[in-house]
mmCIF file of C-alpha atoms and ligand atoms in Angstrom:
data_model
loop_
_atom_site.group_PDB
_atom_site.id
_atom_site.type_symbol
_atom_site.label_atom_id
_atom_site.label_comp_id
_atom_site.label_asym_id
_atom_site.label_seq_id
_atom_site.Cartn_x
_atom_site.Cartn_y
_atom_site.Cartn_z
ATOM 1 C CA UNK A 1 19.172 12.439 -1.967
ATOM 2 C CA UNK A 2 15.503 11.777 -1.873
ATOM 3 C CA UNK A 3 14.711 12.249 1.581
ATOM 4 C CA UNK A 4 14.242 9.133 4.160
ATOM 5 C CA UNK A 5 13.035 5.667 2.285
ATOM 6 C CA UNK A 6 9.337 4.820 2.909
ATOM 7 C CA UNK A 7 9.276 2.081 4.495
ATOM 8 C CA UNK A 8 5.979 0.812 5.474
ATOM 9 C CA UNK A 9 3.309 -0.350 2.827
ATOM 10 C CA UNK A 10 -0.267 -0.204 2.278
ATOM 11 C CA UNK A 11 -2.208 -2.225 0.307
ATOM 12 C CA UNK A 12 -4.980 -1.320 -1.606
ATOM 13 C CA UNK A 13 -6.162 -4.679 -3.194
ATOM 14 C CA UNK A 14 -6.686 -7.986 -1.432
ATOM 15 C CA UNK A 15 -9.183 -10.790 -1.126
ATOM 16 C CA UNK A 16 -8.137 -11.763 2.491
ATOM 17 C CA UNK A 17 -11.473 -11.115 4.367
ATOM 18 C CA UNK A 18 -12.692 -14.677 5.184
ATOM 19 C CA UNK A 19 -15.111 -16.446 3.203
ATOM 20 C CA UNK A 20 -16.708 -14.093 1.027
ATOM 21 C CA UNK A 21 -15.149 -14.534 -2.300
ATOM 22 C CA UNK A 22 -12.629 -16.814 -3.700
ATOM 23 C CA UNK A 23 -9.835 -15.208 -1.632
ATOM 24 C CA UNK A 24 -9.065 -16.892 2.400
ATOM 25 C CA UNK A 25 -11.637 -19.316 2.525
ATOM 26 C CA UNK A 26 -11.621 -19.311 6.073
ATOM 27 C CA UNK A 27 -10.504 -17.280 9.656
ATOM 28 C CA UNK A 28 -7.177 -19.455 9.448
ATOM 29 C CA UNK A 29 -6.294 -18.594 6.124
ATOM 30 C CA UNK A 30 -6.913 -15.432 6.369
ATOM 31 C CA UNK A 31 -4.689 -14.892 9.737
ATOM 32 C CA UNK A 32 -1.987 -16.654 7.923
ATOM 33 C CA UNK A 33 -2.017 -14.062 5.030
ATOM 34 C CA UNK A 34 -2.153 -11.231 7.619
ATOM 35 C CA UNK A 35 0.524 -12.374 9.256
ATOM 36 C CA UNK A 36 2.493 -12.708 5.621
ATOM 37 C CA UNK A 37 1.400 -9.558 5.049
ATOM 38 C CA UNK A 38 3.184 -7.887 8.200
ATOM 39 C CA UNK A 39 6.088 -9.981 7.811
ATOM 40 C CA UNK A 40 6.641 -7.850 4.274
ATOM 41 C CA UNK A 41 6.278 -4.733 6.219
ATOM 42 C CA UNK A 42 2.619 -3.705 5.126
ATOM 43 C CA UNK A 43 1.113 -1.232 8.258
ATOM 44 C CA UNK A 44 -2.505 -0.536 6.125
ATOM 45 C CA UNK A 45 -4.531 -2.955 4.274
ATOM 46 C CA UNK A 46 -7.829 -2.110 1.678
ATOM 47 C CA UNK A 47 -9.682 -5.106 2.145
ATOM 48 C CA UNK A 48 -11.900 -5.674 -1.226
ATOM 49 C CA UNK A 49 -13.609 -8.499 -1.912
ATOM 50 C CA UNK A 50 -15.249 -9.019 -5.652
ATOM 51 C CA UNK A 51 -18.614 -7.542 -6.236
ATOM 52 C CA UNK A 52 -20.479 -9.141 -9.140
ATOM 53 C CA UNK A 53 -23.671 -7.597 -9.814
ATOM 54 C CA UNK A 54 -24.856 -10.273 -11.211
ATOM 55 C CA UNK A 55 -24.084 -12.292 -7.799
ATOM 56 C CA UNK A 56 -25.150 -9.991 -4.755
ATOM 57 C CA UNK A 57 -27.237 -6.608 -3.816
ATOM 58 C CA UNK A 58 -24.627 -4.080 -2.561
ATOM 59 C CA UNK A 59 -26.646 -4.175 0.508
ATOM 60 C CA UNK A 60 -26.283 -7.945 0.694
ATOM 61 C CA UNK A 61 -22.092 -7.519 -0.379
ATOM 62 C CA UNK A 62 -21.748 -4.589 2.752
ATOM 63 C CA UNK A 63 -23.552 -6.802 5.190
ATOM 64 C CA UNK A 64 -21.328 -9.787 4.334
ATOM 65 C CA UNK A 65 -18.413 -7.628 3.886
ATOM 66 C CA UNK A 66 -19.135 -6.550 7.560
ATOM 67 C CA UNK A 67 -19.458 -9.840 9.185
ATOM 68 C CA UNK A 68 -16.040 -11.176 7.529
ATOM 69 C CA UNK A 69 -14.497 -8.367 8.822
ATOM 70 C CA UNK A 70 -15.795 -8.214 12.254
ATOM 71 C CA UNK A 71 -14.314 -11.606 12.342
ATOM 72 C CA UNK A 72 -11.011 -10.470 11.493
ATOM 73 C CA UNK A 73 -11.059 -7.317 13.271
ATOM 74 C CA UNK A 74 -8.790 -8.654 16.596
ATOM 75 C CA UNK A 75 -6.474 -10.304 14.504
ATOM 76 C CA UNK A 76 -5.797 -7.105 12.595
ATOM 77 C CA UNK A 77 -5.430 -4.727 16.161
ATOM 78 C CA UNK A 78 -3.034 -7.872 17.108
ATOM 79 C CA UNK A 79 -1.028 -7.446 14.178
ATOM 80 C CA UNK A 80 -1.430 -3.138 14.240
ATOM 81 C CA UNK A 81 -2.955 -3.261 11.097
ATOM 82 C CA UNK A 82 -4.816 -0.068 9.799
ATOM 83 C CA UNK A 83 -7.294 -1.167 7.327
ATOM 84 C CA UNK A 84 -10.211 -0.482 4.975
ATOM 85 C CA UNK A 85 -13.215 -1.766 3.549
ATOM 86 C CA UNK A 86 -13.806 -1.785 -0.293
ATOM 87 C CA UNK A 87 -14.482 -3.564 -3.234
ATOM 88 C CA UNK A 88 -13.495 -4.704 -6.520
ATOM 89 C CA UNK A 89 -16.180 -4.376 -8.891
ATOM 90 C CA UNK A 90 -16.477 -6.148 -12.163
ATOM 91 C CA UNK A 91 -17.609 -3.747 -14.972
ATOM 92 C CA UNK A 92 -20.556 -5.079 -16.739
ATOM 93 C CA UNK A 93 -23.416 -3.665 -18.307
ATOM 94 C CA UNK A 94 -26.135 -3.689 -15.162
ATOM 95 C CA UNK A 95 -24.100 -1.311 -13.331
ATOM 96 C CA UNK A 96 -25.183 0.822 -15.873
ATOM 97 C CA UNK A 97 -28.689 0.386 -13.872
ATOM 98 C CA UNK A 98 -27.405 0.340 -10.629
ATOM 99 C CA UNK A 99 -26.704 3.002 -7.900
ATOM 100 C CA UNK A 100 -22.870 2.448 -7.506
ATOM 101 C CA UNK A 101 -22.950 3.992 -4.147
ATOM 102 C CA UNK A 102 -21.448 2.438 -1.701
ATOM 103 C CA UNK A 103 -18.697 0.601 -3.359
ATOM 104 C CA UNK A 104 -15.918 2.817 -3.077
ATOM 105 C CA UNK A 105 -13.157 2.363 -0.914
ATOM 106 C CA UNK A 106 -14.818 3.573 2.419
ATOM 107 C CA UNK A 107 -14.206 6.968 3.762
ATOM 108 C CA UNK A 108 -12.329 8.041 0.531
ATOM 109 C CA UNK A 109 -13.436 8.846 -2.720
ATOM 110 C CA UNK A 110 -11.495 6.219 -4.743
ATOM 111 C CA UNK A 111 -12.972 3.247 -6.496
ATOM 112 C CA UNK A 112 -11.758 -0.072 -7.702
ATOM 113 C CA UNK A 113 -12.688 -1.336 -10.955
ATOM 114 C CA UNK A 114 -12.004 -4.576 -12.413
ATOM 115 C CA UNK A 115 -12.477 -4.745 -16.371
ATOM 116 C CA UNK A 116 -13.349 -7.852 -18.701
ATOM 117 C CA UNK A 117 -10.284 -9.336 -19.158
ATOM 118 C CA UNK A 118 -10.334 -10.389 -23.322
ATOM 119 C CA UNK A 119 -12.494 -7.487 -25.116
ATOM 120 C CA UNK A 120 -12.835 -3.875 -24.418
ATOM 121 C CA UNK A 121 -16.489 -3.166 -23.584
ATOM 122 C CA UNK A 122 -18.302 -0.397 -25.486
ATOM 123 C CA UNK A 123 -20.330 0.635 -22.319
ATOM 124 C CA UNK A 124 -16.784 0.992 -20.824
ATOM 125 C CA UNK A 125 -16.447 4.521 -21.238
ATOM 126 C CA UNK A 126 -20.030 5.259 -19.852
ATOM 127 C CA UNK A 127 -19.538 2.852 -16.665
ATOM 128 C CA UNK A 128 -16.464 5.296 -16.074
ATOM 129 C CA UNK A 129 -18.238 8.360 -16.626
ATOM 130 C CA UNK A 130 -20.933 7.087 -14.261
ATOM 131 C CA UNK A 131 -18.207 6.589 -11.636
ATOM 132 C CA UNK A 132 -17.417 9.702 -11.833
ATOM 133 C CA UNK A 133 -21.088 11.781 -12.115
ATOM 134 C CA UNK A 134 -20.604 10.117 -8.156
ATOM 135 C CA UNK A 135 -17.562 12.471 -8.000
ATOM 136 C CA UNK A 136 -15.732 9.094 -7.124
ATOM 137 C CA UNK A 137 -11.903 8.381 -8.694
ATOM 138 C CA UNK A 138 -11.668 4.837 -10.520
ATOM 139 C CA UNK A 139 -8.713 2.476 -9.631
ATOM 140 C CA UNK A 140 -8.432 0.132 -12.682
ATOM 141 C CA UNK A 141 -7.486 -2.770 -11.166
ATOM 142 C CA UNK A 142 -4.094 -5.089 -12.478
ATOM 143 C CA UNK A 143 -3.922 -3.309 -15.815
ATOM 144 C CA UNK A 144 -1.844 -6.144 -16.991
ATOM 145 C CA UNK A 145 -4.555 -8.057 -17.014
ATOM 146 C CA UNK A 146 -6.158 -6.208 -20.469
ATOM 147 C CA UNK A 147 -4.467 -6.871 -23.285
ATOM 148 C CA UNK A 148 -6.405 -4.280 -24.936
ATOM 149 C CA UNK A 149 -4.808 -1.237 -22.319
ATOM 150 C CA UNK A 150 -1.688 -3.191 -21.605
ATOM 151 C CA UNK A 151 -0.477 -3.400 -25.164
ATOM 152 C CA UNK A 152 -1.708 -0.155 -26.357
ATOM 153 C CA UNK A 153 -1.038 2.107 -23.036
ATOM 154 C CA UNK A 154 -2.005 4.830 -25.388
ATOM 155 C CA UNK A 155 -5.599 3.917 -24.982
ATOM 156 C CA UNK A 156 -5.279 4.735 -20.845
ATOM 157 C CA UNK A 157 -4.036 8.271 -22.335
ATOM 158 C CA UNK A 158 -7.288 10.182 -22.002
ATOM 159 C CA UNK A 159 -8.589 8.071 -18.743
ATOM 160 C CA UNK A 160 -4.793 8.975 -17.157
ATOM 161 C CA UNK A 161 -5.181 12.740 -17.997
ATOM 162 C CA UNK A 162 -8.729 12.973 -16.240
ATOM 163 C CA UNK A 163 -7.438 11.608 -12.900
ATOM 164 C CA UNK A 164 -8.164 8.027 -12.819
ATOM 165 C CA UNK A 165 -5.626 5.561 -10.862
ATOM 166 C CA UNK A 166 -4.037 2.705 -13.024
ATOM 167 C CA UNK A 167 -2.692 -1.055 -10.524
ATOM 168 C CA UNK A 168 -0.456 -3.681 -11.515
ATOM 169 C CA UNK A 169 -0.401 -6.603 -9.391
ATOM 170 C CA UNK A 170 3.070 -8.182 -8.246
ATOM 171 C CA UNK A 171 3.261 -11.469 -10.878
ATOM 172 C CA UNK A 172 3.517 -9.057 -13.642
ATOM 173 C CA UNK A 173 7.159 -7.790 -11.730
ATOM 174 C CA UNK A 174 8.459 -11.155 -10.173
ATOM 175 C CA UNK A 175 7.928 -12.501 -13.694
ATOM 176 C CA UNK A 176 11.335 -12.281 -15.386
ATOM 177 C CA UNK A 177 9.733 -11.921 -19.182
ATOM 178 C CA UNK A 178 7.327 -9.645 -18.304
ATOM 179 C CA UNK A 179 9.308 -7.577 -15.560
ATOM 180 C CA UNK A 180 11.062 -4.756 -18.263
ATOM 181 C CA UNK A 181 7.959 -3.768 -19.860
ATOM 182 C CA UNK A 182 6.185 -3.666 -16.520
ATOM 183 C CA UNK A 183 9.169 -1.626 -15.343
ATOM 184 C CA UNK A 184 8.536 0.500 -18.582
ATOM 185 C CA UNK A 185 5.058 1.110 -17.675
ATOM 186 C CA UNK A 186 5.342 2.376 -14.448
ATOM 187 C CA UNK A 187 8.795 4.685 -15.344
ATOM 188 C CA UNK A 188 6.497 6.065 -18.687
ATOM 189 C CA UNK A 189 3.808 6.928 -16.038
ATOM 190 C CA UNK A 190 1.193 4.539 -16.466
ATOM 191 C CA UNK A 191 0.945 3.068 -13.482
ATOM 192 C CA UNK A 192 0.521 4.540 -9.685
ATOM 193 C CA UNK A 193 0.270 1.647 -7.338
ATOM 194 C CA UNK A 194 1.271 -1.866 -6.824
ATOM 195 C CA UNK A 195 -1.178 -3.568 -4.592
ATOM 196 C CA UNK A 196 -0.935 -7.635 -4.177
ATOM 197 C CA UNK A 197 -4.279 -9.089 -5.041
ATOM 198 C CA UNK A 198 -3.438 -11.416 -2.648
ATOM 199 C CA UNK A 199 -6.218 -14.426 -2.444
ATOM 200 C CA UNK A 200 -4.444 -17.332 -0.266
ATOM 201 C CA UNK A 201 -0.999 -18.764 0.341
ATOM 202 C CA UNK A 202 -1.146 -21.059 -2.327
ATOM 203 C CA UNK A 203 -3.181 -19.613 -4.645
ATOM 204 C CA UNK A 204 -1.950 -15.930 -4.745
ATOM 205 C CA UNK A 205 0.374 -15.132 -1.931
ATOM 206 C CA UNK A 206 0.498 -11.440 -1.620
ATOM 207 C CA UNK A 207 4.307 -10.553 -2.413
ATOM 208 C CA UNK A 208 4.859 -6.784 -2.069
ATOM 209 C CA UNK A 209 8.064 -6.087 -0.851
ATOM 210 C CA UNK A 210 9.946 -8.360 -3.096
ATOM 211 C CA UNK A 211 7.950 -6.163 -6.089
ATOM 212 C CA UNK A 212 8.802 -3.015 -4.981
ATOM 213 C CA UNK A 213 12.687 -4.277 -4.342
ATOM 214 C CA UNK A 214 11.911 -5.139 -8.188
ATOM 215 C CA UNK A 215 10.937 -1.487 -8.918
ATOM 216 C CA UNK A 216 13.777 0.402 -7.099
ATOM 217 C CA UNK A 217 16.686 -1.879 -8.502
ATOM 218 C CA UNK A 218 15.167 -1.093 -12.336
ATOM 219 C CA UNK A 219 13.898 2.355 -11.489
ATOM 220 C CA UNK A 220 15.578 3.862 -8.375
ATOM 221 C CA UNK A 221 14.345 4.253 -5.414
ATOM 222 C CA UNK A 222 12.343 7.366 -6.240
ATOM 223 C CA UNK A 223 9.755 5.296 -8.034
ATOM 224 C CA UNK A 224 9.600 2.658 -5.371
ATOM 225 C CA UNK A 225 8.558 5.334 -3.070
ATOM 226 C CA UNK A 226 6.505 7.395 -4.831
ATOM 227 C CA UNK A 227 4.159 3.941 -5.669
ATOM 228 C CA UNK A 228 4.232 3.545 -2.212
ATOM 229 C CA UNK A 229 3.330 7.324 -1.087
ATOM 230 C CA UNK A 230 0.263 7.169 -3.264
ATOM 231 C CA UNK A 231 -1.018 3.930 -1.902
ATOM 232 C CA UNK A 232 -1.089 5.994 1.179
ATOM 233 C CA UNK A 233 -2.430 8.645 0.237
ATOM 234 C CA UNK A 234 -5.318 6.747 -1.500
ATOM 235 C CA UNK A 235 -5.711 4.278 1.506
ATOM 236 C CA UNK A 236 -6.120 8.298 3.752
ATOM 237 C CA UNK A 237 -8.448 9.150 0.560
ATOM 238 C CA UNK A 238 -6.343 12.404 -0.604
ATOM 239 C CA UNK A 239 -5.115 13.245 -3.836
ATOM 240 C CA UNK A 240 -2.322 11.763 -5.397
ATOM 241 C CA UNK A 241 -0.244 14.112 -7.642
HETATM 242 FE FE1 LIG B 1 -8.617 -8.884 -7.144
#
């Protein structure tokens, strides 16, 4: 009825590259969420470490970024992963002063942005709007995660209608109070793509397919795969409709 299932899965938002953040600490732990990963059937992974401005240059945060993944880089052929190099970048108010170049998801246009997580921030709107003067496409990261959007989707409204990419993390599924208004969001459109956040085996184990198995028994299958279809076409940097 809706054409072949999509099968594979990309992820767009994970902290596995080895010790750069607070995600694998180390080559091992990182292999061991890789091969988790494949075992839930994800073929492309966004690998996006945090970027704090208040922590690291973004020439510092690329270098590193590069050396964790070079380390990785065999595994991920072993395992026939596609991947990606991004970040996740916490809004606050010096990247009003900063060039925000280089901290999109490489070789595509889209951006992840993480916001405070208790209080909507006034220079929110204008840390967007400098996003996009770089003609780049946010990706608020785990909506779930703001009270302030999450409770009043009304406010993602205008942000929704220019373009701009809303992610839920797993938990906010596999968590039986939470899981109908989750479902709610995603069937009343306000969110695109489902990535796992995933920061270790204990700590945050990424858990995609079980979330998406989640969305097609509430939803159907045609939501499943449509969250799925734009992950790829983010993680290939085209348009999503
Ligand atoms: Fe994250």
């Amino acid at each position: 009825m809706f054409g072949k299932e999509i099968k594979s899965i990309t992820d767009l938002h994970c902290h596995i590259l080895p010790g750069i953040d607070d995600g694998a600490e180390n080559l091992e732990s990182a292999i061991a969420l890789l091969k988790e990963q494949k075992a839930q059937g994800v073929d492309r992974i966004v690998f996006t470490p945090h970027f704090w401005s208040f922590q690291k240059t973004v020439k510092q945060f690329s270098k590193d970024r590069y050396n964790a993944a070079e380390q990785l880089a065999p595994y991920l052929d072993e395992f026939g992963i596609e991947w990606g190099a991004g970040a996740e970048v916490r809004m606050t108010p010096e990247l009003l002063k900063m060039d925000l170049r280089h901290l999109n998801i490489v070789g595509t246009s889209y951006f992840l942005l993480e916001w405070p997580f208790t209080q909507f921030p006034l220079y929110g709107r204008e840390v967007v709007e400098q996003i996009q003067d770089l003609d780049y496409t946010p990706i608020f990261a785990h909506i779930e995660r703001y009270d302030y959007f999450w409770s009043n989707p009304r406010e993602l409204d205008d942000y929704i209608d220019e373009g701009i990419v809303c992610q839920i993390n797993p938990g906010i599924l596999l968590n039986s109070d939470t899981r109908k208004y989750a479902l709610k969001m995603i069937r009343d459109g306000y969110v695109h793509v489902l990535s796992s956040d995933a920061h270790s085996m204990e700590k945050r184990p990424p858990h995609l397919k079980v979330a998406y198995q989640i969305v097609e028994k509430g939803l159907g299958r045609r939501y499943s795969d449509k969250l799925k279809s734009n992950a790829e076409c983010i993680f290939y940097g085209h348009e999503i409709e």
